[in-house]
Tab-separated table of C-alpha atoms and ligand atoms in Angstrom:
chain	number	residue	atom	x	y	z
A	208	UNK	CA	13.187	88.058	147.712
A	209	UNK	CA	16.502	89.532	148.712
A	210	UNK	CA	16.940	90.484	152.190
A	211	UNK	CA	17.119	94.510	153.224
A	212	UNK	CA	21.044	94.866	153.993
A	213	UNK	CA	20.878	96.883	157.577
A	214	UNK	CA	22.179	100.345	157.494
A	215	UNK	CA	26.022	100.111	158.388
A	216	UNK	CA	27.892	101.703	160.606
A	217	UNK	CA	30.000	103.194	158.353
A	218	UNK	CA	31.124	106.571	156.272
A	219	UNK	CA	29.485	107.426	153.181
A	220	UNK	CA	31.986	105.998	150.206
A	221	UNK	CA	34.512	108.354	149.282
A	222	UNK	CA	33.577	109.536	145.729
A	223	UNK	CA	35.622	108.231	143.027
A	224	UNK	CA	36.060	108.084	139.207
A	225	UNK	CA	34.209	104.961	138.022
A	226	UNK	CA	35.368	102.506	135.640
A	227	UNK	CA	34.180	98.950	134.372
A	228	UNK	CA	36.540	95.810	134.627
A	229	UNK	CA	34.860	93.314	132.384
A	230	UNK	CA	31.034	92.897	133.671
A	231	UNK	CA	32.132	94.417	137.085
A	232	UNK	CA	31.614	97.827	137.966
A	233	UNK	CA	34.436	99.745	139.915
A	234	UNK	CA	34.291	102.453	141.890
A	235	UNK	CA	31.855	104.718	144.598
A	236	UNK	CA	28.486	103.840	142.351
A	237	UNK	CA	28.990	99.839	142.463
A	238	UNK	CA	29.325	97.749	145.573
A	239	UNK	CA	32.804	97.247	146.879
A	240	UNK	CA	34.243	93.923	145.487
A	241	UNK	CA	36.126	90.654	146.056
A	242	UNK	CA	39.594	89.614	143.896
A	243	UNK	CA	41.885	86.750	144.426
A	244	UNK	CA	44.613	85.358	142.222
A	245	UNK	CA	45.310	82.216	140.471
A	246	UNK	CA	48.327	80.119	141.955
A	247	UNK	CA	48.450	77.869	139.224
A	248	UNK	CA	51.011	78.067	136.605
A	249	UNK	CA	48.749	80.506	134.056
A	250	UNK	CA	50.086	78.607	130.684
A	251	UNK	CA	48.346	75.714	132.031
A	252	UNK	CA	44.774	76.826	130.435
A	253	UNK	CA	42.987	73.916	131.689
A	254	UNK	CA	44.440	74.001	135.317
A	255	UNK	CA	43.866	77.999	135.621
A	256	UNK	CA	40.360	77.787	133.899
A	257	UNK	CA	39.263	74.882	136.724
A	258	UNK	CA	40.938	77.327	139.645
A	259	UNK	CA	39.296	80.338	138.407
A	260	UNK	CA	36.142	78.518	138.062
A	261	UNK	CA	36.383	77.332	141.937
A	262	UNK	CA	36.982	81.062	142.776
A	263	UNK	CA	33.895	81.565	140.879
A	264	UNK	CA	31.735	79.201	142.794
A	265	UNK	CA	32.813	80.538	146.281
A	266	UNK	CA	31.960	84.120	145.474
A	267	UNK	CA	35.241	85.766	143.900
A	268	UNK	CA	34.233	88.801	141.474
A	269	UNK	CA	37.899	89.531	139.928
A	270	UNK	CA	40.536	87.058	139.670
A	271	UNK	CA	44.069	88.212	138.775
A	272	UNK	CA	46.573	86.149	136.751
A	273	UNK	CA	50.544	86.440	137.164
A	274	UNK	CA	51.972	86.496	133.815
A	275	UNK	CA	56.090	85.960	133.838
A	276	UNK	CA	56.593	84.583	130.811
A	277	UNK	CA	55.633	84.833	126.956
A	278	UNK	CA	54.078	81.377	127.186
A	279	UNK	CA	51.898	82.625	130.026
A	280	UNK	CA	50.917	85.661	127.882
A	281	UNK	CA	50.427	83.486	125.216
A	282	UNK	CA	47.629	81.410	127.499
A	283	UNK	CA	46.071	84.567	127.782
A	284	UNK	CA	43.608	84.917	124.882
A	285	UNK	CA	41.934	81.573	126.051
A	286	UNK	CA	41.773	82.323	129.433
A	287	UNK	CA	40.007	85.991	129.613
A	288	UNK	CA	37.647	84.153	126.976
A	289	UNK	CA	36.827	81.506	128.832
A	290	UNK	CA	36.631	83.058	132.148
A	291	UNK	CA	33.305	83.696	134.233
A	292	UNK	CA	34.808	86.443	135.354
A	293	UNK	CA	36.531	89.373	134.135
A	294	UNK	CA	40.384	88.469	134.804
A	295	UNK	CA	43.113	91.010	134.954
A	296	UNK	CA	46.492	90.231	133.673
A	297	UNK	CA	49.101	90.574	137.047
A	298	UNK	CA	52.388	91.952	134.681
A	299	UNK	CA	55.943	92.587	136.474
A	300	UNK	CA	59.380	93.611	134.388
A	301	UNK	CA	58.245	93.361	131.354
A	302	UNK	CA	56.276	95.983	128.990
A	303	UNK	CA	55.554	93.701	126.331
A	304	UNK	CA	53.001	91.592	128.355
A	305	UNK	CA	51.644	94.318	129.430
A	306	UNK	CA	50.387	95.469	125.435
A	307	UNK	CA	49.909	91.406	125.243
A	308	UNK	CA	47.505	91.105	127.900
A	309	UNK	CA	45.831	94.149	126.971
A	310	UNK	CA	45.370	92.541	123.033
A	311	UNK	CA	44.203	89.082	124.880
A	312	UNK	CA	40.774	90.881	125.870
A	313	UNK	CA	41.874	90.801	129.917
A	314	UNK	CA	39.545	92.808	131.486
A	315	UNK	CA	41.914	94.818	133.205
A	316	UNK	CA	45.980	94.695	133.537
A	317	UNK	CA	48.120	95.087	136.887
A	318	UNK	CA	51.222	96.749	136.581
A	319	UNK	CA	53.833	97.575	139.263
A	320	UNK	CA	55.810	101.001	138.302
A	321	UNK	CA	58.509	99.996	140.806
A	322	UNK	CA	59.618	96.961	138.874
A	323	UNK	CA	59.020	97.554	134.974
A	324	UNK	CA	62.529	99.352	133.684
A	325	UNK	CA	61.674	102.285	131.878
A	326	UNK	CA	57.812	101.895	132.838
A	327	UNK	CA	57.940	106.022	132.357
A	328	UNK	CA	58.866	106.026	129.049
A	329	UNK	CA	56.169	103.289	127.964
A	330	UNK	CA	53.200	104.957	129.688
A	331	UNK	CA	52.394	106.786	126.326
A	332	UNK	CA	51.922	103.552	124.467
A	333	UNK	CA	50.307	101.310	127.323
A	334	UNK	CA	47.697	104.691	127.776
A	335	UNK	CA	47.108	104.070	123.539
A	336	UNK	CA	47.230	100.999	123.593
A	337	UNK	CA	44.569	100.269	126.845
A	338	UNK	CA	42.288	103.616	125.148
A	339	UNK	CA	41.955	101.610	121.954
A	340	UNK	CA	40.635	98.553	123.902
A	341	UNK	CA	39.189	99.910	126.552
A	342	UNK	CA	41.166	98.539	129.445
A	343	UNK	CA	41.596	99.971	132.565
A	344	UNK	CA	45.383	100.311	134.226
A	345	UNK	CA	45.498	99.101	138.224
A	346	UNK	CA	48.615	101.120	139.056
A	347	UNK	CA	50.206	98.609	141.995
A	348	UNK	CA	52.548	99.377	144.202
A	349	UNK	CA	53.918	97.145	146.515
A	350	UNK	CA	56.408	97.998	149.319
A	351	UNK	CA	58.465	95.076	148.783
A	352	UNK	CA	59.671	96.602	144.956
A	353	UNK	CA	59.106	100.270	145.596
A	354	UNK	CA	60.557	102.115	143.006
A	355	UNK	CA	64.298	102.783	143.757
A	356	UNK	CA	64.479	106.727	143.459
A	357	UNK	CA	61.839	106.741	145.835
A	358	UNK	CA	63.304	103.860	148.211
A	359	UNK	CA	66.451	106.213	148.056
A	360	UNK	CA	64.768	109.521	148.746
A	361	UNK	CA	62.409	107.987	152.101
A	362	UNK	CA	65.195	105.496	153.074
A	363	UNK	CA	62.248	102.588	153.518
A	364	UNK	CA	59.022	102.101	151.789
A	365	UNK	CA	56.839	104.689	154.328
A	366	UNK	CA	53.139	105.540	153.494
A	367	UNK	CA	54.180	108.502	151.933
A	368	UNK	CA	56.709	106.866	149.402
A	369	UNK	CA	54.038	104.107	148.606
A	370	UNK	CA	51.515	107.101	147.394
A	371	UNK	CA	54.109	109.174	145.838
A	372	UNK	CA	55.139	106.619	143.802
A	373	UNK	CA	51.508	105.682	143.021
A	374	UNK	CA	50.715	109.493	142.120
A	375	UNK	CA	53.657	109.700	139.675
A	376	UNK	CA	52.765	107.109	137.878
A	377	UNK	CA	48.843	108.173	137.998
A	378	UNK	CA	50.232	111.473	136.638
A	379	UNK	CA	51.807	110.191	133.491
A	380	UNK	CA	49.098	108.696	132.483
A	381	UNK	CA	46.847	111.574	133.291
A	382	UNK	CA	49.655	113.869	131.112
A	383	UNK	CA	48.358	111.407	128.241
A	384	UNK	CA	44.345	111.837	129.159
A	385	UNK	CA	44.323	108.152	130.600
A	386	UNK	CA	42.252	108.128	133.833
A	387	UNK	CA	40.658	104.589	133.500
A	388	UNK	CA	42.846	103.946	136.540
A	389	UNK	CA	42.762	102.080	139.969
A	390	UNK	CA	45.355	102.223	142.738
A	391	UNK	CA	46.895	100.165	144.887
A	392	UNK	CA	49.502	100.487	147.711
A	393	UNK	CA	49.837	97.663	149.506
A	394	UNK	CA	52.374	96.771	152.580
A	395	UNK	CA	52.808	94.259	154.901
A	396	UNK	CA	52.043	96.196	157.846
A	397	UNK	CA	48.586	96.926	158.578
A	398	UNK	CA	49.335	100.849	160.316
A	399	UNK	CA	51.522	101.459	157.410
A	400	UNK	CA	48.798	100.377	154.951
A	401	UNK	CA	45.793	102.008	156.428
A	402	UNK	CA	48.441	105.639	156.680
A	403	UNK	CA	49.101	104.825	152.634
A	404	UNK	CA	45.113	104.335	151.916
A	405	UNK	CA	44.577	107.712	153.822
A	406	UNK	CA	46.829	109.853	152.247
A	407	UNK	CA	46.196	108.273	148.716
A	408	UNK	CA	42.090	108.959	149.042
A	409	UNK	CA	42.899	112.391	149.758
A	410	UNK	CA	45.286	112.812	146.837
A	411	UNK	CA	42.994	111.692	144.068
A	412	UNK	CA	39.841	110.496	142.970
A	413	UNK	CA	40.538	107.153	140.983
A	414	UNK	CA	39.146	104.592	142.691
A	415	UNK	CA	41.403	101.779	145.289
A	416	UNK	CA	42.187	98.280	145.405
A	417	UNK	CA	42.935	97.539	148.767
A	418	UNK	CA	45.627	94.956	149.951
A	419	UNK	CA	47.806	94.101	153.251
A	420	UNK	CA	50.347	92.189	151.330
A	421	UNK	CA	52.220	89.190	152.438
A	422	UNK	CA	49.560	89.545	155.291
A	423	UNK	CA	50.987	85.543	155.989
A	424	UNK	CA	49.504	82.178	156.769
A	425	UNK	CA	45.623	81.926	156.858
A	426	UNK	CA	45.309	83.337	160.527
A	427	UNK	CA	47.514	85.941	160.732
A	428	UNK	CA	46.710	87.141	157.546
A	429	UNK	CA	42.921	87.211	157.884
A	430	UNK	CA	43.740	89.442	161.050
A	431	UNK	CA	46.041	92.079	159.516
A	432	UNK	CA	43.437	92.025	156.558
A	433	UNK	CA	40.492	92.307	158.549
A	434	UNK	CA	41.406	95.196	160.377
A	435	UNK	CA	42.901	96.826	158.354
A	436	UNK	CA	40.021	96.938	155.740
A	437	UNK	CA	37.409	97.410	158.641
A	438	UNK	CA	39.792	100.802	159.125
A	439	UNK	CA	39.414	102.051	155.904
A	440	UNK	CA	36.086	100.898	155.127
A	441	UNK	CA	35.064	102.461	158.014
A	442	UNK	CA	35.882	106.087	156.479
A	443	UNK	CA	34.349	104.888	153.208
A	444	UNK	CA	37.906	104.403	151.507
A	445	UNK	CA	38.290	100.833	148.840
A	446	UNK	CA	36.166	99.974	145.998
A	447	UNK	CA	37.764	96.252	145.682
A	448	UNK	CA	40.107	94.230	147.858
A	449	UNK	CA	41.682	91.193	147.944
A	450	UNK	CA	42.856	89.102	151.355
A	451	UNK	CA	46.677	87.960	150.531
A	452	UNK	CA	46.812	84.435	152.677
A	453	UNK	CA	49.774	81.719	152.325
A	454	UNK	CA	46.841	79.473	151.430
A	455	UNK	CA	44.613	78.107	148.635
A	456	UNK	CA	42.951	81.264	146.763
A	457	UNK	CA	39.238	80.237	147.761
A	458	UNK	CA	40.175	80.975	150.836
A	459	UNK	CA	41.075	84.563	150.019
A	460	UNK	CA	37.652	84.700	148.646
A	461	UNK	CA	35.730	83.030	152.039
A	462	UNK	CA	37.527	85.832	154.034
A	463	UNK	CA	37.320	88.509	152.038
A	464	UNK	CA	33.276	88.185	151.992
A	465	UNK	CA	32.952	87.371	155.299
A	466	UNK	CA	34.691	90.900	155.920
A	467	UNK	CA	32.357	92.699	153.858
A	468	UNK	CA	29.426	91.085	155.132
A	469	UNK	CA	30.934	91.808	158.715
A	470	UNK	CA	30.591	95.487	157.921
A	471	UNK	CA	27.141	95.181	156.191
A	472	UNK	CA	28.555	95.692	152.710
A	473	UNK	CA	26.731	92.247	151.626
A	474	UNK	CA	24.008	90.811	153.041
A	475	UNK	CA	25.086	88.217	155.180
A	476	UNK	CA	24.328	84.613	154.264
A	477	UNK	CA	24.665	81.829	157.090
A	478	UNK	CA	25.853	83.386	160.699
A	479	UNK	CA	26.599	81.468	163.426
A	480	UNK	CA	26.224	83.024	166.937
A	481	UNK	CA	27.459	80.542	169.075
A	482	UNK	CA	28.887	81.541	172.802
A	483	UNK	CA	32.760	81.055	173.578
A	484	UNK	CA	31.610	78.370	176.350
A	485	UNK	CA	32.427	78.785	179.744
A	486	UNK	CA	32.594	76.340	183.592
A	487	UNK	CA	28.528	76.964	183.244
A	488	UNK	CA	28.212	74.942	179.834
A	489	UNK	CA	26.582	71.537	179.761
A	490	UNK	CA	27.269	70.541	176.470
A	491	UNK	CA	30.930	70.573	174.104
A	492	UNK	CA	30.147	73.892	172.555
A	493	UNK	CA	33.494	74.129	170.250
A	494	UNK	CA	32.114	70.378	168.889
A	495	UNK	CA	28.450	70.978	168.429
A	496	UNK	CA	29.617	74.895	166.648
A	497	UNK	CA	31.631	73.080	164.367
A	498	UNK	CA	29.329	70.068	163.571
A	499	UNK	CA	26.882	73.287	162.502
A	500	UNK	CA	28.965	75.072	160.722
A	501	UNK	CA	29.997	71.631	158.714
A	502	UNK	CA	26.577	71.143	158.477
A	503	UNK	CA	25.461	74.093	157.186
A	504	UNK	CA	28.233	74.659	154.531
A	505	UNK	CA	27.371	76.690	151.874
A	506	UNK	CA	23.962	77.277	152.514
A	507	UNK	CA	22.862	80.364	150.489
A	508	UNK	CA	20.383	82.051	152.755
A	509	UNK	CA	20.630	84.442	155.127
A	510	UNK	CA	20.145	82.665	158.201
A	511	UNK	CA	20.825	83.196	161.885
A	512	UNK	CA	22.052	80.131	163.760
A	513	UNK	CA	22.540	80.106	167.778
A	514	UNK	CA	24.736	77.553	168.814
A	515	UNK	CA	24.576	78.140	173.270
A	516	UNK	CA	25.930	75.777	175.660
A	517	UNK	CA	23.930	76.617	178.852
A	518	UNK	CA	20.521	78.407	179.564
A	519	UNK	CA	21.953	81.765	181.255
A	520	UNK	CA	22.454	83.595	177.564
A	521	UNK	CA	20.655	80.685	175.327
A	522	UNK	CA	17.508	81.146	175.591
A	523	UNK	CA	17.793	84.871	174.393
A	524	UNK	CA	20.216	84.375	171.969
A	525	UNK	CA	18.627	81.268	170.671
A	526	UNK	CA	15.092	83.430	170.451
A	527	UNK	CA	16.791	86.217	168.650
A	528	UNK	CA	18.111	84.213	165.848
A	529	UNK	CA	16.347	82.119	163.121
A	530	UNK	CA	17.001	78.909	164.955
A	531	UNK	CA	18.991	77.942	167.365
A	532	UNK	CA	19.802	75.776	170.553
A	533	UNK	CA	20.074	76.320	174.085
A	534	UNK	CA	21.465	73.109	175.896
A	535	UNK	CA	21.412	71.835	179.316
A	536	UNK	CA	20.988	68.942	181.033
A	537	UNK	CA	21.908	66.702	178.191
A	538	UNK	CA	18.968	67.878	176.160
A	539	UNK	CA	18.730	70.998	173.981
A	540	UNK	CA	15.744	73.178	173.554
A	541	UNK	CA	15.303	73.909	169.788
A	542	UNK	CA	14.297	77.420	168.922
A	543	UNK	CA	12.924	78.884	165.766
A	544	UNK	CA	11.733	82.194	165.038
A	545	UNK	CA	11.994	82.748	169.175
A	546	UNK	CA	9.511	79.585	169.914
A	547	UNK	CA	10.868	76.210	171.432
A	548	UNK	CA	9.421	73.897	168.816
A	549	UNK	CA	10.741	70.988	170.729
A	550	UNK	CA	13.196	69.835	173.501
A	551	UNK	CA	15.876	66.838	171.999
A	552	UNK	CA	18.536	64.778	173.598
A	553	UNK	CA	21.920	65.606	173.026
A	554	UNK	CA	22.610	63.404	170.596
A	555	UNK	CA	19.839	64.720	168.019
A	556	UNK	CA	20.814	68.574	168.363
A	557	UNK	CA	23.173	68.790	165.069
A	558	UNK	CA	20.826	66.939	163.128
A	559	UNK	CA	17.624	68.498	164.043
A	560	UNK	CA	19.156	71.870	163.869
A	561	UNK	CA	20.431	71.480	160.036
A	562	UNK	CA	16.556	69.472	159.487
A	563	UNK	CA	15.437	72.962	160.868
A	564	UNK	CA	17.622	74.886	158.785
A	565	UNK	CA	17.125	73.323	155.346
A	566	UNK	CA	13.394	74.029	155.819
A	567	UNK	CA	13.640	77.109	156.713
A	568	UNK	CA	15.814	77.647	153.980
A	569	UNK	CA	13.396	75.994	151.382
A	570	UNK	CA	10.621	78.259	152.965
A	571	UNK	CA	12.730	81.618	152.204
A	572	UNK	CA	13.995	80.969	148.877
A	573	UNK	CA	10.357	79.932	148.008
A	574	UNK	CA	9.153	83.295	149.159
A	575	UNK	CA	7.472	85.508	146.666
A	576	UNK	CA	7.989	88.593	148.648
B	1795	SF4	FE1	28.909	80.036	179.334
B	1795	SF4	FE2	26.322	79.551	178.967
B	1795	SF4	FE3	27.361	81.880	178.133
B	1795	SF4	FE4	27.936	79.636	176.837
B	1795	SF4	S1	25.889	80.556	177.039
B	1795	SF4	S2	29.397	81.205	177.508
B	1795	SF4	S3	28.016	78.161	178.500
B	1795	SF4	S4	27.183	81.187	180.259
């Protein structure tokens, strides 16, 4: 059966409204959840479809669509239909694809107050319109197209002008009784993001989206994101996020569940504890980590793998994990469940260690308990 998730470290999760985008459950009552966003062109049904349904496979809950033009709204219909998962409509400038996405059946629809003209006088129909169909609103706000009163009155887009802007546009819709609402306020800096989160959980009760945006290329960007979700998930604040990385979307996904499980929000899956090496190991630790990790790809188990190049921590690390290897002397000792089972030469360790896994991993998906 499904593993107990240990305790985390972590605040209790800031109480929020709750809404429902498609099948997925938003908000302090649900588990906190993983978005990414198409980078295909979204009129091309076939091409988005395929992408959303590789976000699907690697674990993505949400996936957002951009939607620039009328014959990407037009795509629309097709797409939240054929979806696995509940897509949101990403709209910018324009109000009418905002009551188009909203008629498609999109589970939910993005829109960025800073950059739709006249957004304020629309909010009456877009509340009607998203009542009548039950769609909730993700208010987004993104410091690189702040609104332009509020770029004018804090001279640069500081935490507070990201949430003020957020909260006005949260307030229209409340004037009209519309509180199926999430919020983002995303910026590129981490310490200005976490600062925006903070004030914003303390200002309302709808529910967050959290995002560093334009957080970069894949390393960089897993950084900012990282810690800057660790932050607020550490007080309990976010109810979905999404890792922004100059690289393919799945990747967004493999990060942004690997953070979660990090912090005990998901039981983990495969972990690989495997020592930094050092002028003590007797083996190519980077190599034989990797090989593992290759290996061991996708395996859907929670399993802990040691990966150790010399006997001073292997033993003990290799004993407290599922499996594992401790090398030296051109042989490694294989460990699992804290007994050596058997000693192999170097050359064998990979294999017998993924031999070791998949039965293991047969044996736990097989168990009744
Ligand atoms: Fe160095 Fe051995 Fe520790 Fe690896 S396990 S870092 S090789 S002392």
């Amino acid at each position: 059966g499904m593993p107990t998730i240990p305790p985390p470290v972590l605040a209790p999760r800031r109480t929020t409204r709750q809404l429902r985008v498609g099948a997925v459950g938003v908000g302090s009552d649900h588990p906190v959840s993983v978005q990414s966003m198409t980078t295909t062109v979204t009129a091309d049904i076939n091409s988005t479809l395929q992408q959303i349904a590789e976000l699907t496979a690697s674990g993505c809950d949400i996936v957002r669509v951009a939607c620039p033009s009328q014959d990407d709204a037009d795509a629309l219909p097709a797409i939240a239909r054929k979806s696995q998962i509940p897509v949101i409509a990403d709209i910018h400038f324009q109000p009418k694809y905002v009551f188009a996405a909203i008629e498609a059946g999109c589970a939910a629809v993005r829109v960025n107050p800073g950059n739709i003209k006249k957004f304020d006088d629309k909010v009456k129909e877009i509340a009607q319109a998203a009542r009548d169909h039950g769609t909730p609103i993700r208010i987004g706000v993104n410091a690189g197209s702040l609104d332009p009163r509020l770029l004018a009155k804090h001279g640069k887009a500081t935490p507070e002008a990201l949430v003020e802007s957020a909260l006005w546009e949260a307030g229209l819709f409340a004037e009209h009784d519309f509180h199926d609402i999430k919020i983002s306020v995303k910026h590129n800096d981490p310490v200005v993001m976490v600062r925006a989160y903070e004030l914003l959980a303390e200002s309302c009760d709808y529910p967050l989206h959290l995002g560093v945006t334009e957080a970069g290329p894949a390393f960089q960007g897993t950084i900012k994101s990282a810690v800057a979700f660790g932050a607020l998930l550490r007080q309990g604040i976010g109810d979905t996020i999404r890792v922004s990385l100059s690289a393919p979307p799945v990747e967004e996904i493999k990060v942004g569940t690997q953070i979660l499980q990090s912090l005990n929000l998901r039981p983990r899956k495969l972990e690989i504890v495997s020592c930094p090496s050092c002028g003590r190991a007797q083996v190519d630790v980077y190599k034989l980590a990797d090989e593992v990790t290759a290996g061991l790809d996708g395996l859907e188990v929670p399993l802990r793998v040691a990966v150790m190049g010399c006997v001073v921590n292997g033993p003990g690390e290799a004993r407290e994990a599922d499996l594992g290897v401790a090398s030296g002397n051109g042989k490694g000792q294989i460990f699992v469940k804290g007994k050596v089972i058997k000693t192999v030469p170097e050359h064998k360790i990979v294999e017998t260690l993924i031999e070791e896994a998949m039965r293991i991993a047969e044996e736990m998906d097989g168990d009744p308990s």
